[in-house]
Amino acid sequence: MKPIITPQELLGLSQQPHLVLVDARTGPQAATQFMAEHLAHAVYVDLEKDLAAVPDNAAHGGRHPLPPVEAFAALLGQRGISPETHVVVYDDKGGANAAARFWWMLKAAGHTQVQVLSGGIQAALTAGFPTGHGPATSTALPSYPFTQWQLATADLEETAQASQDPHRLVIDVRDAYRYLGESEPIDPVAGHIPGAVNVPLTENLQENGQFQSPEALAEKYQSLLGDVPPEQVIVHCGSGVTACHTLLALESAGLTGAKLYVGSWSEWCRNGKPMAVGEEK
């Protein structure tokens, strides 16, 4: 199953019996916005509560470490997701935020039938997808049957080693101004991991907010990777959320196997690691 679905393709699936739509919008008003309007029959997941185990100190795993497997397995069951379910997840940022994180986590749970909605809720509304409001209703199921994350991740030390290895590649998907250290809106220090290359996740999208074609993404990332195999690539962002957008783009391009550095810059900058600014490598 291709990892990205268009609004038009989703319209054709709207009556599929095993379809579960997941709304992964973020921000302080996300739950309120969901109650006011969401795609018909969607269920809601909260990045801070459901898709991460937010620590007291981001030096230990970053701002959005993965939750315990047992907690995520229980969440999936509560949202009516089983191994037979076709899941489509969306957010309000073109899939660039928690929708991609949920996609990665569900893939890491071993689920194969999961796609991100290109263009997010805005594109679906433009395409005429029906909407609903109020609390979600879903049939609760047993916990999803998985016991460990099945996609590759990298920790602080592996990322440090990879960033200085000419046979590996560390990709920073944050906006250029954050990578360059011009300012930092979230974490305490501005800059980037020495040796990391900056490829902002926004480059994965067209001007209309929908994903670039698989062919365009393949051309872009194959040129970037060169002789480095995807398995030797580590992708990071600020806290391991939007990095999943580029992992999704790589998957769409047919370049599978890159690792997620979950702790990302939020962990790196709090642990006395070397930091660079500007175009410095």
CSV table of N, CA, C and O in Angstrom, one decimal, residues 32-80:
chain,number,residue,atom,x,y,z
A,32,THR,N,-10.7,21.1,20.6
A,32,THR,CA,-11.9,22.0,20.3
A,32,THR,C,-12.2,22.0,18.9
A,32,THR,O,-13.4,21.9,18.5
A,33,GLN,N,-11.2,22.2,18.0
A,33,GLN,CA,-11.4,22.2,16.6
A,33,GLN,C,-12.0,20.9,16.1
A,33,GLN,O,-12.9,20.8,15.2
A,34,PHE,N,-11.5,19.8,16.7
A,34,PHE,CA,-12.0,18.4,16.3
A,34,PHE,C,-13.5,18.4,16.6
A,34,PHE,O,-14.3,17.9,15.8
A,35,MET,N,-13.9,18.8,17.8
A,35,MET,CA,-15.3,18.8,18.2
A,35,MET,C,-16.2,19.6,17.3
A,35,MET,O,-17.3,19.3,17.0
A,36,ALA,N,-15.6,20.7,16.8
A,36,ALA,CA,-16.4,21.6,16.0
A,36,ALA,C,-16.6,21.1,14.6
A,36,ALA,O,-17.7,21.2,14.0
A,37,GLU,N,-15.6,20.4,14.1
A,37,GLU,CA,-15.7,19.9,12.7
A,37,GLU,C,-14.5,18.9,12.5
A,37,GLU,O,-13.3,19.3,12.7
A,38,HIS,N,-14.8,17.8,12.0
A,38,HIS,CA,-13.8,16.8,11.6
A,38,HIS,C,-14.3,16.0,10.4
A,38,HIS,O,-15.5,16.0,10.1
A,39,LEU,N,-13.4,15.3,9.8
A,39,LEU,CA,-13.9,14.4,8.7
A,39,LEU,C,-14.8,13.3,9.3
A,39,LEU,O,-14.6,12.8,10.4
A,40,ALA,N,-15.9,13.0,8.6
A,40,ALA,CA,-16.9,12.1,9.1
A,40,ALA,C,-16.3,10.8,9.6
A,40,ALA,O,-15.5,10.2,9.0
A,41,HIS,N,-16.7,10.5,10.9
A,41,HIS,CA,-16.4,9.3,11.5
A,41,HIS,C,-14.9,9.2,12.0
A,41,HIS,O,-14.5,8.1,12.4
A,42,ALA,N,-14.2,10.3,11.9
A,42,ALA,CA,-12.8,10.3,12.4
A,42,ALA,C,-12.7,10.2,13.9
A,42,ALA,O,-13.6,10.6,14.6
A,43,VAL,N,-11.6,9.6,14.4
A,43,VAL,CA,-11.3,9.6,15.8
A,43,VAL,C,-10.1,10.5,16.0
A,43,VAL,O,-9.3,10.7,15.1
A,44,TYR,N,-9.9,10.9,17.2
A,44,TYR,CA,-8.9,11.9,17.5
A,44,TYR,C,-7.8,11.3,18.3
A,44,TYR,O,-8.0,10.5,19.2
A,45,VAL,N,-6.5,11.7,18.0
A,45,VAL,CA,-5.4,11.4,18.8
A,45,VAL,C,-4.6,12.7,19.2
A,45,VAL,O,-4.6,13.6,18.4
A,46,ASP,N,-4.1,12.7,20.4
A,46,ASP,CA,-3.4,13.9,20.9
A,46,ASP,C,-1.9,13.6,20.9
A,46,ASP,O,-1.5,12.6,21.6
A,47,LEU,N,-1.1,14.4,20.2
A,47,LEU,CA,0.3,14.2,20.2
A,47,LEU,C,0.9,14.2,21.6
A,47,LEU,O,1.7,13.3,21.9
A,48,GLU,N,0.5,15.1,22.4
A,48,GLU,CA,1.2,15.2,23.7
A,48,GLU,C,0.8,14.1,24.7
A,48,GLU,O,1.6,13.7,25.5
A,49,LYS,N,-0.4,13.6,24.5
A,49,LYS,CA,-0.9,12.5,25.5
A,49,LYS,C,-0.8,11.1,24.9
A,49,LYS,O,-0.6,10.2,25.6
A,50,ASP,N,-1.1,11.0,23.6
A,50,ASP,CA,-1.2,9.7,23.0
A,50,ASP,C,0.0,9.2,22.2
A,50,ASP,O,0.3,8.0,22.1
A,51,LEU,N,0.7,10.1,21.6
A,51,LEU,CA,1.8,9.8,20.7
A,51,LEU,C,3.2,10.0,21.2
A,51,LEU,O,4.2,9.9,20.5
A,52,ALA,N,3.2,10.4,22.5
A,52,ALA,CA,4.5,10.7,23.2
A,52,ALA,C,4.4,10.5,24.7
A,52,ALA,O,3.3,10.6,25.2
A,53,ALA,N,5.5,10.2,25.3
A,53,ALA,CA,5.6,10.2,26.8
A,53,ALA,C,6.4,11.4,27.2
A,53,ALA,O,7.6,11.3,27.3
A,54,VAL,N,5.7,12.5,27.3
A,54,VAL,CA,6.4,13.8,27.5
A,54,VAL,C,7.2,13.7,28.8
A,54,VAL,O,6.6,13.5,29.9
A,55,PRO,N,8.5,13.9,28.8
A,55,PRO,CA,9.3,13.8,30.1
A,55,PRO,C,9.4,15.2,30.8
A,55,PRO,O,9.0,16.2,30.2
A,56,ASP,N,9.8,15.1,32.1
A,56,ASP,CA,10.0,16.3,32.8
A,56,ASP,C,11.2,17.1,32.3
A,56,ASP,O,11.3,18.3,32.3
A,57,ASN,N,12.2,16.3,31.8
A,57,ASN,CA,13.4,16.9,31.3
A,57,ASN,C,13.7,16.4,29.9
A,57,ASN,O,14.0,15.2,29.7
A,58,ALA,N,13.6,17.3,28.9
A,58,ALA,CA,13.8,16.8,27.5
A,58,ALA,C,15.2,16.4,27.2
A,58,ALA,O,15.5,15.9,26.1
A,59,ALA,N,16.2,16.5,28.2
A,59,ALA,CA,17.5,16.0,28.0
A,59,ALA,C,17.5,14.5,27.9
A,59,ALA,O,18.4,13.9,27.4
A,60,HIS,N,16.4,13.9,28.4
A,60,HIS,CA,16.3,12.5,28.4
A,60,HIS,C,15.3,12.1,27.4
A,60,HIS,O,14.1,11.9,27.7
A,61,GLY,N,15.7,12.0,26.1
A,61,GLY,CA,14.9,11.5,25.1
A,61,GLY,C,14.2,12.5,24.3
A,61,GLY,O,13.4,12.2,23.4
A,62,GLY,N,14.4,13.8,24.5
A,62,GLY,CA,13.8,14.9,23.8
A,62,GLY,C,12.4,15.3,24.3
A,62,GLY,O,12.0,14.7,25.3
A,63,ARG,N,11.8,16.2,23.6
A,63,ARG,CA,10.5,16.6,24.0
A,63,ARG,C,9.3,15.7,23.7
A,63,ARG,O,8.3,15.7,24.3
A,64,HIS,N,9.5,14.7,22.8
A,64,HIS,CA,8.4,13.8,22.4
A,64,HIS,C,9.0,12.4,22.3
A,64,HIS,O,8.9,11.8,21.2
A,65,PRO,N,9.5,11.8,23.4
A,65,PRO,CA,9.9,10.4,23.3
A,65,PRO,C,8.7,9.5,22.9
A,65,PRO,O,7.5,9.9,23.2
A,66,LEU,N,9.0,8.3,22.4
A,66,LEU,CA,7.9,7.4,22.1
A,66,LEU,C,7.2,6.9,23.4
A,66,LEU,O,7.9,6.8,24.4
A,67,PRO,N,5.9,6.7,23.4
A,67,PRO,CA,5.3,6.2,24.6
A,67,PRO,C,5.6,4.7,24.7
A,67,PRO,O,6.1,4.1,23.8
A,68,PRO,N,5.3,4.1,25.9
A,68,PRO,CA,5.5,2.7,26.1
A,68,PRO,C,4.7,1.9,25.1
A,68,PRO,O,3.6,2.4,24.7
A,69,VAL,N,5.2,0.8,24.6
A,69,VAL,CA,4.5,0.0,23.6
A,69,VAL,C,3.1,-0.3,24.1
A,69,VAL,O,2.1,-0.3,23.4
A,70,GLU,N,3.0,-0.7,25.4
A,70,GLU,CA,1.7,-1.1,25.9
A,70,GLU,C,0.7,0.0,25.9
A,70,GLU,O,-0.5,-0.3,25.6
A,71,ALA,N,1.1,1.2,26.1
A,71,ALA,CA,0.2,2.3,26.1
A,71,ALA,C,-0.3,2.6,24.6
A,71,ALA,O,-1.5,2.9,24.4
A,72,PHE,N,0.6,2.5,23.7
A,72,PHE,CA,0.2,2.8,22.3
A,72,PHE,C,-0.7,1.6,21.8
A,72,PHE,O,-1.7,1.8,21.1
A,73,ALA,N,-0.4,0.4,22.2
A,73,ALA,CA,-1.2,-0.7,21.8
A,73,ALA,C,-2.6,-0.6,22.3
A,73,ALA,O,-3.6,-0.9,21.6
A,74,ALA,N,-2.7,-0.1,23.6
A,74,ALA,CA,-4.0,0.1,24.1
A,74,ALA,C,-4.8,1.2,23.4
A,74,ALA,O,-6.0,1.1,23.2
A,75,LEU,N,-4.1,2.3,23.1
A,75,LEU,CA,-4.7,3.4,22.4
A,75,LEU,C,-5.3,3.0,21.0
A,75,LEU,O,-6.4,3.3,20.7
A,76,LEU,N,-4.5,2.2,20.3
A,76,LEU,CA,-5.0,1.7,19.0
A,76,LEU,C,-6.3,0.9,19.2
A,76,LEU,O,-7.2,1.1,18.4
A,77,GLY,N,-6.3,0.0,20.1
A,77,GLY,CA,-7.5,-0.7,20.4
A,77,GLY,C,-8.7,0.2,20.8
A,77,GLY,O,-9.8,0.0,20.2
A,78,GLN,N,-8.5,1.2,21.6
A,78,GLN,CA,-9.5,2.1,22.0
A,78,GLN,C,-10.1,2.9,20.8
A,78,GLN,O,-11.2,3.3,20.8
A,79,ARG,N,-9.2,3.1,19.8
A,79,ARG,CA,-9.7,3.9,18.6
A,79,ARG,C,-10.2,3.0,17.5
A,79,ARG,O,-10.5,3.4,16.4
A,80,GLY,N,-10.4,1.7,17.9
A,80,GLY,CA,-11.0,0.8,16.9
A,80,GLY,C,-10.1,0.3,15.8
A,80,GLY,O,-10.5,-0.1,14.8
